[in-house]
Coordinates of C-alpha atoms in Angstrom, one line a residue:
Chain A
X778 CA 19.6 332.5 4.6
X779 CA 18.3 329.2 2.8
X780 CA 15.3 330.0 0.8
X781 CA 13.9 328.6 -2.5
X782 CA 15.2 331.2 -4.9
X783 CA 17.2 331.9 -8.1
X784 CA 17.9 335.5 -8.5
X785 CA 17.1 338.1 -5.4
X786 CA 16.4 340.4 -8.5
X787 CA 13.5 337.8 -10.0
X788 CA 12.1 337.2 -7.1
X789 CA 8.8 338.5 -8.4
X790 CA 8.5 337.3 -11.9
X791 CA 9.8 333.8 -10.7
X792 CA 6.9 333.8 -8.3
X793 CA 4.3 335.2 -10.8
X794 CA 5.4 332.2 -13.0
X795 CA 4.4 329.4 -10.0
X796 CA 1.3 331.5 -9.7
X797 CA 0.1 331.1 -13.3
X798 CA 0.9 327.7 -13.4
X799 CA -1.6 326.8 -10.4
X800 CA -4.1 329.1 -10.7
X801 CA -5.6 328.9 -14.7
X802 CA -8.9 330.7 -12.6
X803 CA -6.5 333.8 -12.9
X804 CA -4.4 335.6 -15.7
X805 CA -1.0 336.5 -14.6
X806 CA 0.8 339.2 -16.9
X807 CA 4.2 338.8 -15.5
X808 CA 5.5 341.5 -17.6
X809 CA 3.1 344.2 -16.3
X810 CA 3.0 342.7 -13.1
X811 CA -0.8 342.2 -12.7
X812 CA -3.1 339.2 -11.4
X813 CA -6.4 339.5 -12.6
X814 CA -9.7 337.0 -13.3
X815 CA -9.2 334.9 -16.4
X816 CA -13.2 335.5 -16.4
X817 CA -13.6 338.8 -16.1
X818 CA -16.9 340.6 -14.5
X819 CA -18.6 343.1 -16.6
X820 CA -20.5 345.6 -15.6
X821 CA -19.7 345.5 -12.3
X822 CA -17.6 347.7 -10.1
X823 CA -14.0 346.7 -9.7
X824 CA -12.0 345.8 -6.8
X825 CA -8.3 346.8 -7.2
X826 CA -5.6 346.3 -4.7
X827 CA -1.8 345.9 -4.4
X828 CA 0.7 346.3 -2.4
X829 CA 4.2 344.6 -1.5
X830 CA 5.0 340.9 -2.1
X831 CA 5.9 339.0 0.7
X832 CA 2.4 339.0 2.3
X833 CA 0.8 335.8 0.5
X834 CA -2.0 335.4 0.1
X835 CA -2.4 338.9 -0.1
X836 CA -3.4 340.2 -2.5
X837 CA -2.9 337.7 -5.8
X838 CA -4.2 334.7 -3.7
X839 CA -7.8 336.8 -3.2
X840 CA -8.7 337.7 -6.6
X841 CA -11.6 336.1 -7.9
X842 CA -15.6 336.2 -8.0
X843 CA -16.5 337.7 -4.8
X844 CA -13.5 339.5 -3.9
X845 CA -11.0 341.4 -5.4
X846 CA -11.0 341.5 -9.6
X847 CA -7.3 342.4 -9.7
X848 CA -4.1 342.3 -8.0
X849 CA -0.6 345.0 -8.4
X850 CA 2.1 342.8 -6.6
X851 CA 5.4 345.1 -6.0
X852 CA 8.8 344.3 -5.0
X853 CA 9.4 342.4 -1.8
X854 CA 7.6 344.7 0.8
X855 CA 7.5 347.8 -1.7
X856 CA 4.4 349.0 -3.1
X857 CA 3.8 348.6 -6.1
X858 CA 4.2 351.6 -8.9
X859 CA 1.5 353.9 -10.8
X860 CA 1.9 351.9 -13.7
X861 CA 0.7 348.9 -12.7
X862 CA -2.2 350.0 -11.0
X863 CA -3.1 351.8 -14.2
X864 CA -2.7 348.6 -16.3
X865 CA -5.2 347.0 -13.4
X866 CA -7.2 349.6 -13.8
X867 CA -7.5 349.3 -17.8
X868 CA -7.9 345.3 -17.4
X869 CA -10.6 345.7 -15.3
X870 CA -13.0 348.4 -15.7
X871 CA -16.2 348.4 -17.5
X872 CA -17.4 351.3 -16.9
X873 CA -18.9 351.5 -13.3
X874 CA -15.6 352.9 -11.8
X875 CA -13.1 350.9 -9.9
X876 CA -12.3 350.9 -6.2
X877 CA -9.0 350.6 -4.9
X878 CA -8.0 349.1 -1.4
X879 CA -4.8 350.6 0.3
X880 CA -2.9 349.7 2.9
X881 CA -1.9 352.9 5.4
X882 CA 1.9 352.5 4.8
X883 CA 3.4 356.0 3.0
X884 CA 4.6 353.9 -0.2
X885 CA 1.2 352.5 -0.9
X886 CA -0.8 355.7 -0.2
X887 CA 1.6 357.5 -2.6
X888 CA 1.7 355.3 -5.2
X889 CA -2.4 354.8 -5.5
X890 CA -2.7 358.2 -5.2
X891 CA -0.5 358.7 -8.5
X892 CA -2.9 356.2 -10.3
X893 CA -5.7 357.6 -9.1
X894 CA -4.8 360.9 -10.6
X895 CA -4.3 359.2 -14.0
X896 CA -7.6 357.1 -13.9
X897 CA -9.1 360.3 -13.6
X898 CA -7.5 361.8 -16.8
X899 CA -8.8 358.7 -18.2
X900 CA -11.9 359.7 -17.1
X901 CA -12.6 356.5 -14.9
X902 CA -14.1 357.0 -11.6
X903 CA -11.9 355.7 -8.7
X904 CA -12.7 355.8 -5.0
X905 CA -9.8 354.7 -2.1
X906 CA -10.2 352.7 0.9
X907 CA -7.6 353.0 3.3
X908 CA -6.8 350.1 5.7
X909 CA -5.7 351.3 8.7
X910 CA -6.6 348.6 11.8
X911 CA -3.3 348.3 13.7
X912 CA -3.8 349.6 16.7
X913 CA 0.0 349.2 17.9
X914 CA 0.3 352.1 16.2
X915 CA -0.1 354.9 18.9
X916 CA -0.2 358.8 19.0
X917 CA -1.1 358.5 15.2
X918 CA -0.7 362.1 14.8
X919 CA 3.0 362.2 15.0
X920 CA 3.2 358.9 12.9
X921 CA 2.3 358.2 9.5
X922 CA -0.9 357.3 10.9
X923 CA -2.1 353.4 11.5
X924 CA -1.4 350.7 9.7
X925 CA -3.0 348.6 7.6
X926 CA -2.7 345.0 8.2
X927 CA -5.6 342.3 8.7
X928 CA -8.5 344.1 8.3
X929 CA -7.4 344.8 4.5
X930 CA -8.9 340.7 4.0
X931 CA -12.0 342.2 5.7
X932 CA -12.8 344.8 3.8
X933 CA -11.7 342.9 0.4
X934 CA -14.3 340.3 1.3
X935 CA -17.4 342.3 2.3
X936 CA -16.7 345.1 -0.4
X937 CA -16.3 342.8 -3.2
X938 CA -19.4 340.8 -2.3
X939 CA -21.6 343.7 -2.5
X940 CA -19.7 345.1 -5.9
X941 CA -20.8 341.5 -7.0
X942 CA -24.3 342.0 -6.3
X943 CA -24.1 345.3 -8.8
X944 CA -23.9 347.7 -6.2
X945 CA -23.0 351.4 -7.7
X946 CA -19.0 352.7 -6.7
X947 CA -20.4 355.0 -3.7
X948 CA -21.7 352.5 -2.0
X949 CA -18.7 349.5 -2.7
X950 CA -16.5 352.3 -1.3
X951 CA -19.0 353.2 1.8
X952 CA -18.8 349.6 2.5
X953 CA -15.3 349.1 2.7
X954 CA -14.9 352.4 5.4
X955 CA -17.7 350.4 7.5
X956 CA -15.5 347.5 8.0
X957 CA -12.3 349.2 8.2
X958 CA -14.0 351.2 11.0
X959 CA -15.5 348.3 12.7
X960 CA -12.4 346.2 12.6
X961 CA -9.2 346.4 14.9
X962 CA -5.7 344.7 14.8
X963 CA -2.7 343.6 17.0
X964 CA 0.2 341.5 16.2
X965 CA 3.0 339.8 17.7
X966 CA 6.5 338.2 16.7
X967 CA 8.3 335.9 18.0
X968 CA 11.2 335.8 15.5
X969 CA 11.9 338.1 12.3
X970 CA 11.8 337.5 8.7
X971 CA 14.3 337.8 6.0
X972 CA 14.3 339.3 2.7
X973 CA 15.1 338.0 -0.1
X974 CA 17.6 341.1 -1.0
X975 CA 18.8 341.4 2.4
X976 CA 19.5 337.8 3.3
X977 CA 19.2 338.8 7.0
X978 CA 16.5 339.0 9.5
X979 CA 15.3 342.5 10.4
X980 CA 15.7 341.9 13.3
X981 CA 17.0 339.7 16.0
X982 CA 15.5 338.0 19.1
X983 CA 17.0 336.5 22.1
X984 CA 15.3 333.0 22.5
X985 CA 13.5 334.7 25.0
X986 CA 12.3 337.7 23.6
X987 CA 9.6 338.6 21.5
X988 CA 8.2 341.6 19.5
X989 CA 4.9 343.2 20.4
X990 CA 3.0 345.6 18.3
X991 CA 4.9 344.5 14.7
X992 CA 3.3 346.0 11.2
X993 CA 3.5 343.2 8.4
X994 CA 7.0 343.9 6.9
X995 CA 9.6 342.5 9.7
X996 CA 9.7 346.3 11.3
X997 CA 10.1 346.2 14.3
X998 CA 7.3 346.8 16.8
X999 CA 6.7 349.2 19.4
X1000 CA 8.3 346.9 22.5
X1001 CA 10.3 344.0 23.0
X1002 CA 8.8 342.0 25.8
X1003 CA 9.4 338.0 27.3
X1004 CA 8.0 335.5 26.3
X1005 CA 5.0 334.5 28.1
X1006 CA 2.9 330.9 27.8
X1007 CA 0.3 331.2 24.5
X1008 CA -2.5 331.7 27.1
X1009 CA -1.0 335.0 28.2
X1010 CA 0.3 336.4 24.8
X1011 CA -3.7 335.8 24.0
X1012 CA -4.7 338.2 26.4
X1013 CA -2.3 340.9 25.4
X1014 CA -3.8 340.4 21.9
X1015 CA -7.2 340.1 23.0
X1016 CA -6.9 343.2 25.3
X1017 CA -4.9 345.4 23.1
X1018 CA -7.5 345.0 20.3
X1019 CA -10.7 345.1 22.3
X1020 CA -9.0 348.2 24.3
X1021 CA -9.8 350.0 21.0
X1022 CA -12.5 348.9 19.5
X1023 CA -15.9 351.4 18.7
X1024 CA -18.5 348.5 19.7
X1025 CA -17.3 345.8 20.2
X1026 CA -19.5 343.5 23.3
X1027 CA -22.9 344.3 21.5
X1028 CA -22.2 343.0 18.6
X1029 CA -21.2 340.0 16.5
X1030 CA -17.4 339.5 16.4
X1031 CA -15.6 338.4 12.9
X1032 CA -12.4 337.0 14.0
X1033 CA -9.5 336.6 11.8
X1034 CA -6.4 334.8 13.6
X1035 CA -3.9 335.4 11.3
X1036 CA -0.2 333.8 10.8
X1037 CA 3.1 336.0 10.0
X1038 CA 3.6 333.1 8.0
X1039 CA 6.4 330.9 10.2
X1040 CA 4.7 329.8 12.7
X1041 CA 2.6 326.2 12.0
X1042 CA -1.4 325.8 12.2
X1043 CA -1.3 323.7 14.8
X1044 CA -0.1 326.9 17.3
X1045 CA -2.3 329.2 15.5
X1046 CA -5.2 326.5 16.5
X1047 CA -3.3 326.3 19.9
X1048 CA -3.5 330.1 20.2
X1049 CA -6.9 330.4 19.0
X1050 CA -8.5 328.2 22.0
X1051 CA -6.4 331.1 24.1
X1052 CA -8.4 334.0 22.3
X1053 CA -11.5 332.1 22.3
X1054 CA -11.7 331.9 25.5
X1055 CA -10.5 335.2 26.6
X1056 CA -12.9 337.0 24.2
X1057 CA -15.5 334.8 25.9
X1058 CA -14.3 335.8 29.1
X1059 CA -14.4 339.7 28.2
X1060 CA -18.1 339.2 26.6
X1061 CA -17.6 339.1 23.1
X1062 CA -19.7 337.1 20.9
X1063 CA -17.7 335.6 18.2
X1064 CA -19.9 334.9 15.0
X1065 CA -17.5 333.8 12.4
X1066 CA -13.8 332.9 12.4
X1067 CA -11.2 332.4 10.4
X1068 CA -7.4 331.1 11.2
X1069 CA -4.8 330.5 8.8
X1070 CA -1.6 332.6 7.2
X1071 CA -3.6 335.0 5.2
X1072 CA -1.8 338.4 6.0
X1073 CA 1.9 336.9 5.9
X1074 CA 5.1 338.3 6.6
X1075 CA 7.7 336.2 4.6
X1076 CA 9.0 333.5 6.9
X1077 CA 8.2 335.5 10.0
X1078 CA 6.7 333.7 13.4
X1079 CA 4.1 335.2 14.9
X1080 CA 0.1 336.1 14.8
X1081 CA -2.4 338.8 14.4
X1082 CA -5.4 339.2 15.6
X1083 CA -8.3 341.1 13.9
X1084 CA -11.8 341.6 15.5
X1085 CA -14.1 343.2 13.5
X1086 CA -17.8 344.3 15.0
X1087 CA -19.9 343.5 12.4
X1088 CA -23.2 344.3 11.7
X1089 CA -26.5 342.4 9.7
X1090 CA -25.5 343.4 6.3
X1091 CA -21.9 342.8 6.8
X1092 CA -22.2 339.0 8.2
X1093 CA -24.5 338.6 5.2
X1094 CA -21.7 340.0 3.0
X1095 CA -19.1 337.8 4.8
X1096 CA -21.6 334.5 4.0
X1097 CA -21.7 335.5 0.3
X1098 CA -19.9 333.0 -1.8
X1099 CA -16.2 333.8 -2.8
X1100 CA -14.0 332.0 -5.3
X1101 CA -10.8 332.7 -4.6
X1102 CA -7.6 330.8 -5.0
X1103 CA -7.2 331.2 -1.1
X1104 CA -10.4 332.1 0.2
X1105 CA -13.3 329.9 -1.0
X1106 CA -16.6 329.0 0.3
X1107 CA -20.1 328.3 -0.8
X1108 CA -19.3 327.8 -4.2
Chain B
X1087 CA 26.9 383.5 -22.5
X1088 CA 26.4 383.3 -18.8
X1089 CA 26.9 379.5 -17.2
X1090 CA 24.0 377.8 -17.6
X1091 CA 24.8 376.4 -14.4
X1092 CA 24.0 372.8 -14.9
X1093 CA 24.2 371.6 -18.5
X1094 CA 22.5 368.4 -20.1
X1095 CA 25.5 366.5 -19.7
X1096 CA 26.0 367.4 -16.3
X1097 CA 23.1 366.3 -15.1
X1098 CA 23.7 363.2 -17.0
X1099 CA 26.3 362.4 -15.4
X1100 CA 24.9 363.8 -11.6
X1101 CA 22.3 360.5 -12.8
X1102 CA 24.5 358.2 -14.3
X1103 CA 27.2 358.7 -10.7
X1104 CA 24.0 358.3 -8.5
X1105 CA 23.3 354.9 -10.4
X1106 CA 27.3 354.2 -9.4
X1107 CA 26.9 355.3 -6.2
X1108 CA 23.9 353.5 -5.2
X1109 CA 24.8 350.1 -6.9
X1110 CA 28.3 350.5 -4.2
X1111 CA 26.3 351.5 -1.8
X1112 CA 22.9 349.1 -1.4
X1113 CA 24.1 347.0 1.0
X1114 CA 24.9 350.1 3.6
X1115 CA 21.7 351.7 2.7
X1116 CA 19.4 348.6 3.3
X1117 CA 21.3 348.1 6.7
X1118 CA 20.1 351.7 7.8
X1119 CA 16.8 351.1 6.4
X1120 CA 16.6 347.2 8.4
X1121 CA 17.2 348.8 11.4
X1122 CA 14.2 351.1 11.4
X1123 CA 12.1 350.1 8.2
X1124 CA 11.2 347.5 6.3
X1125 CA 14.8 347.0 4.8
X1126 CA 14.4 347.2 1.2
X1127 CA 16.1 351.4 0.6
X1128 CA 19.2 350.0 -0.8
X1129 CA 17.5 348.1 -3.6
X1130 CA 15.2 350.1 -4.4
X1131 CA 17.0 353.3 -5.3
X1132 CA 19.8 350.8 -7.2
X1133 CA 16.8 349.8 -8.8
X1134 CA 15.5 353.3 -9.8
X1135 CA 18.8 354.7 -10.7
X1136 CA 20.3 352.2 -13.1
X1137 CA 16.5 352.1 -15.0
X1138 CA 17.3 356.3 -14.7
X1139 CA 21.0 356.2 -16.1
X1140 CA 19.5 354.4 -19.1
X1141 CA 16.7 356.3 -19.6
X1142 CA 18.7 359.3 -19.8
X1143 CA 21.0 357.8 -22.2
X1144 CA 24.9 358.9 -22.9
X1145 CA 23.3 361.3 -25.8
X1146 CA 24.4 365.0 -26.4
X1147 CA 20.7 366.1 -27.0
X1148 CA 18.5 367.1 -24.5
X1149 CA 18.4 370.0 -21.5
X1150 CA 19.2 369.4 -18.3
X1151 CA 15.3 369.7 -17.8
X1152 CA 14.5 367.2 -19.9
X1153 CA 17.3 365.0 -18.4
X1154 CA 15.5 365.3 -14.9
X1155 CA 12.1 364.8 -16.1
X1156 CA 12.6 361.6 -17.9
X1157 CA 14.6 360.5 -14.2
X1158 CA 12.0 361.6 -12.5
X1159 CA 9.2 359.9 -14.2
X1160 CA 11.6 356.4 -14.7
X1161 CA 11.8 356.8 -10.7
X1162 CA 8.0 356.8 -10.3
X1163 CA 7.7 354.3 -12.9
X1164 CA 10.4 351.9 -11.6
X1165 CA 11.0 351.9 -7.6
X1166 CA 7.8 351.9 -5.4
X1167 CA 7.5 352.5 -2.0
X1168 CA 7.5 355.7 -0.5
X1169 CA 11.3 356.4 -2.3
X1170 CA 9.7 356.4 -6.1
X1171 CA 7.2 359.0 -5.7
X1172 CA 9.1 361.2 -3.8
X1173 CA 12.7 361.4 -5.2
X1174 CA 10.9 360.9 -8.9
X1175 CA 8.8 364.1 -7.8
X1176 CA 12.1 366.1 -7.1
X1177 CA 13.4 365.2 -10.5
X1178 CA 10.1 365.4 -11.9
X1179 CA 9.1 369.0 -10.9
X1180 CA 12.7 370.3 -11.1
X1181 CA 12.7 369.6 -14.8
X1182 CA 9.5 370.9 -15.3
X1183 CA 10.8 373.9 -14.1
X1184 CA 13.9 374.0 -15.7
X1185 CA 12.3 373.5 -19.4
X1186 CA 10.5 376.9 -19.0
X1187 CA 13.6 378.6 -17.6
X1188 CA 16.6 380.3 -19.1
X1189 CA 20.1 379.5 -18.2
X1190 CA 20.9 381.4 -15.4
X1191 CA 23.4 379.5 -13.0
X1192 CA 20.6 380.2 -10.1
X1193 CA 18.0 378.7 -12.3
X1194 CA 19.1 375.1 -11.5
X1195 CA 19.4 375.9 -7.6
X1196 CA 15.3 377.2 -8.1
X1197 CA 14.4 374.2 -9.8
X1198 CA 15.6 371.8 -7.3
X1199 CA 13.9 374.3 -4.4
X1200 CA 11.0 373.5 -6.3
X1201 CA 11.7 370.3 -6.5
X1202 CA 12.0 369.5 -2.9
X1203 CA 9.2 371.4 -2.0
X1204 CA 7.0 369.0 -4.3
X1205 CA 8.5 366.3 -1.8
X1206 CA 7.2 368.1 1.1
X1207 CA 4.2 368.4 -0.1
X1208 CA 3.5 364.9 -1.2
X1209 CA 4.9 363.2 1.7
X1210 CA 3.8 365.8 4.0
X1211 CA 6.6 366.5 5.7
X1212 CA 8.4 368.8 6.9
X1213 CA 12.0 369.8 9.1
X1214 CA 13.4 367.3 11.7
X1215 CA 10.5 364.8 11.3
X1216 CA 13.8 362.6 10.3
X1217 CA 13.2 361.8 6.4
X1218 CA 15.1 362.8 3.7
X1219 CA 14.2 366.3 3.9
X1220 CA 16.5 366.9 6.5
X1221 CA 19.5 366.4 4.0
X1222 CA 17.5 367.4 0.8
X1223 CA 16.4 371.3 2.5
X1224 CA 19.6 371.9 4.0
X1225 CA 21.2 371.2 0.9
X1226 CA 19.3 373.4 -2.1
X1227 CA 19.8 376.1 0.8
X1228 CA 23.1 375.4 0.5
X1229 CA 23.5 375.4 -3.1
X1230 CA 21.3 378.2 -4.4
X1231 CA 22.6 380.5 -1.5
X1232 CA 26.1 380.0 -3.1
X1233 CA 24.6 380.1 -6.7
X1234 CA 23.2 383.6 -5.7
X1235 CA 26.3 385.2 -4.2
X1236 CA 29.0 384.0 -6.2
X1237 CA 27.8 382.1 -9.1
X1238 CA 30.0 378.8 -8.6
X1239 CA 28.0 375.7 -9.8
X1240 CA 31.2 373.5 -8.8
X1241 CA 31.4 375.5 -4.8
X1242 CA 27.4 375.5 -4.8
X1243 CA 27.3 371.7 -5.5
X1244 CA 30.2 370.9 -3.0
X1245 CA 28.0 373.0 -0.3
X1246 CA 24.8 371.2 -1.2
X1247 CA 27.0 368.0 -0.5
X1248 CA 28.8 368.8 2.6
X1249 CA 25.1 370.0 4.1
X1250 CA 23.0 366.9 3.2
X1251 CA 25.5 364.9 4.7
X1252 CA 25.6 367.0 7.9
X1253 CA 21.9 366.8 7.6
X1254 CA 22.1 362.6 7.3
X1255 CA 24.0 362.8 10.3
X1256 CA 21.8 364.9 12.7
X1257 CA 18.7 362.5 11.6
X1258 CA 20.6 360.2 14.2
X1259 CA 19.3 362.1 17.3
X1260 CA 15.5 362.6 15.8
X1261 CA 12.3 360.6 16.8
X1262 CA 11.2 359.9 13.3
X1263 CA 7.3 361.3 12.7
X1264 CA 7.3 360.1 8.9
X1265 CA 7.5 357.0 7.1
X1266 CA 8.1 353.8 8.0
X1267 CA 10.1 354.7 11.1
X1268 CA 7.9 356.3 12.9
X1269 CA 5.9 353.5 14.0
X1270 CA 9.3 352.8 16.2
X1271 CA 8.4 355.9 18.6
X1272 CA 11.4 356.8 20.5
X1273 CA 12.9 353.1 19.6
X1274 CA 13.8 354.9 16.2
X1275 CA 16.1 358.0 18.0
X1276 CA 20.0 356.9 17.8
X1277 CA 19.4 355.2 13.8
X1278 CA 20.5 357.4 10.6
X1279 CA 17.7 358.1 8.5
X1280 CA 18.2 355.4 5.5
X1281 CA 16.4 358.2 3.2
X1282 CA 18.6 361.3 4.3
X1283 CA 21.6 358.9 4.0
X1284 CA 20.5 358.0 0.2
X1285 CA 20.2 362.3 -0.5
X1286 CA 23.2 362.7 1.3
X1287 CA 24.8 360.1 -1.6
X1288 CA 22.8 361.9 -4.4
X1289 CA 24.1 365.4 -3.4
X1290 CA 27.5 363.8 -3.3
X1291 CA 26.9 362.1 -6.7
X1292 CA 26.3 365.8 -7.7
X1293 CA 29.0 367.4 -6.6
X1294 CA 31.4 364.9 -8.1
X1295 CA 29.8 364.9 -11.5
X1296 CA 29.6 368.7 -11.3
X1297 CA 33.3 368.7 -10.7
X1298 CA 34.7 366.4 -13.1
X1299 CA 31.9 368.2 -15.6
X1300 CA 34.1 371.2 -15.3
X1301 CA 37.2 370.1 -15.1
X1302 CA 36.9 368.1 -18.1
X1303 CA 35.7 371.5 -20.2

């Protein structure tokens, strides 16, 4: 393993320290372990999320006006703990109630759920949104159920634009089920990623080989499979998402193309002509895209594909202005 | 006096030999857990453990209650994932129910009944869907049967061990329905459970602190 690191056991707090020293848009409490606005939004209802670090941009990079107004980074894929959703919740509530965005994966349910019970004794009003878009999850009854992966920018997006127009907790949280159920994800790998604690891949590939149907942690997926020109692995992403999606030829189409976080734009550009053309092919009409490593996986190759069937109200949320350190437009 | 079955400086030391335990054991843990998770159990419940052993302090004061609520809560407060709210609820609710209990040598083997039943319940799980259940049920079966007939905190605690690591061992053959694991389908069947393997250590950590607890007077 070469990586840029000191201590496997700082990992976090080293990387919160880089963080504050770009970013002065944000305020990074290394100590409690939460990103939130240096500006903070009164009166509003807050966006909370969290989960495991090793997914940058998610969540830190998407805090800002328009999006999320905090962020609970854990260990190295490990949720983060009640405690520091708590202190999130304290930063950033003024009163309207705060909504929290969770990733399906047992750790993070578990662990919001244990805030969520305090916020209450607090007496502040919390709602949940679980993510849960990866359709390579199968037979989700005998499973811990889907998982959330790409979709989680989604709904982060269209649910903090409307709590920025004032809109009341009910409705934030209405919002961010609408987009979670209109959206659908697939991914693929074509080599593992290594932890820092771990200093080995999860798993290994023949040069030959790739993973289909990965989560976002370096588990492995639900097949190994050849490797196949990027025209073909397109299809398999395009048809496994599409396969399961509620509406997806009548209406618009956000697209996310999303990189594990190894693999260079230029393939992810490559790869996106691919799915362009094969949603075109299946009758999709694509009304916004975006492709870049947003949903990471530490050093992991590989791509994701989200398609989300969007509706009026949701492209006009999508086109509302964000300031983020990693997702900005209009502003 | 009757035995009190598990004293404040028992379970002490049941925390302080789990903190051992795990910190020898990490490496083997995360290798059970890279194989069908997300590789991170080893460092997390090193993690939990030492913040735990401190917590708990090397004191006399205290109940063996009180001992496994403040581990439970430092476990919550300290490790994340899935492992954090679950093994802290064990601790958690088993001291809860210990504090309002006398000092019956069954009353320990109740508590952690209860307290692996508040797993159950939170992860919502149950038998052979190849989590840590599998060595955590076996194992209080094991204990507070033995507690019941005979009394023996040191036998009881060696049971509990020798079951949870039977049950470690039988998670090899399950498809895994819970947790991380189970996205693998059938890819998951011939892998140890990385979180049965980690109660099979605690349980072990227990008898051995049990034992040397006694011997030592």
């Amino acid at each position: 393993m070469k990586k840029f690191l000191n201590d496997p056991d700082q990992v976090i707090t080293d990387t919160l320290t880089g963080l504050a020293a770009v970013h002065a848009e944000l305020t990074v409490d290394t100590e409690r372990r939460i990103v939130t606005r240096a500006r903070p939004a009164p009166g509003k209802v807050a966006l909370v999320s969290g989960g495991g670090s090793g997914h940058e941009p998610l969540h830190a990079g998407f805090v800002g006006p328009g999006m999320l107004d905090a962020a609970c980074p854990g260990e190295v894929f490990t949720s983060p703990v009640p405690d520091q959703v708590s202190a999130a919740v304290a930063a950033t509530d003024t009163g309207p109630g705060v909504l929290f965005v969770v990733k399906n994966y047992t750790g993070d349910v578990l662990n919001f759920e244990m805030a969520a019970e305090l916020a209450g004794e607090d007496s502040v009003a919390t709602e949940t949104v679980l993510v849960n878009d990866d359709v390579a999850v199968r037979d989700s009854t005998f499973t811990a159920g889907r998982r959330g992966t790409g979709a989680t920018l989604l709904v982060e997006k269209m649910a903090g634009a409307l709590a920025e127009r004032g809109a009341p907790l009910a409705s934030v949280a209405e919002m961010g089920r609408r987009v979670n159920d209109a959206s659908r994800s697939f991914a693929l790998a074509l080599t593992a990623c290594t932890t820092p604690a771990s200093g080995r891949p999860g798993f290994t590939l023949a040069e030959d080989e790739i993973e289909v149907g990965v989560g976002i942690h370096g588990e492995p997926g639900r097949s190994r499979e050849r490797m196949r020109p990027s025209r073909d692995l397109a299809a398999v992403l395009v048809e496994s998402v599409l396969d399961d999606m509620p509406r997806a030829a009548d209406s618009p189409a956000i697209v996310l193309l999303n990189g594990m976080g190894g693999t260079p734009l230029h393939e992810l550009y490559l790869l996106y002509g691919d799915v362009a053309a094969e949603l075109r092919r299946r009758g999709v009409s694509v009304a916004r895209t975006l492709v870049g490593n947003y949903v990471t996986s530490l050093d992991m190759a590989g791509a994701s594909l989200t398609v989300c069937g969007a509706d009026e109200e949701m492209l006009e949320l999508w086109d509302a202005p964000v300031a983020t350190p990693h997702l900005r437009w209009k502003v | 006096m009757s035995d009190p079955g598990i004293d404040a400086g028992a379970a002490r030391a049941w925390v302080r030999g789990a903190a051992d335990v795990f910190g020898r054991r990490m490496d083997y843990l995360t290798g059970l857990d890279t194989a069908i998770g997300d590789g991170d159990h080893g460092t997390n419940m090193q993690r939990g453990f030492a913040a735990a052993a401190e917590a708990v302090g090397s004191g006399d004061h205290g109940t063996a209650g009180e001992v496994f609520t403040t581990t439970g809560r430092t476990l919550i407060s300290s490790v994340g994932g899935a492992s954090g709210p679950l093994y802290g609820s064990l601790f958690r609710t088993a001291g809860k129910r210990l504090s309002g209990a006398g000092t019956e040598p069954g009353d320990v083997g109740s508590a952690l009944e209860d307290g692996v039943e508040a797993v159950g319940r939170l992860g919502g799980a149950r038998e052979g869907d190849k989590t840590l259940l599998d060595a955590c049920l076996p194992a209080v079966a094991a204990l507070t049967g033995v507690l019941r007939s005979r009394g023996d905190v040191v036998e009881a605690a060696r049971a509990a061990a020798d079951a949870a690591a039977k049950g470690a061992k039988d998670t090899e053959d399950m498809v895994a329905r819970k947790g991380r694991a189970s996205y693998m389908g059938q890819r998951s069947a011939g892998h140890r459970d990385p979180g049965a393997a980690s109660a099979a250590l605690l349980f072990e950590a227990l008898a051995t602190a049990v034992g040397e607890s006694k011997e030592t007077g």
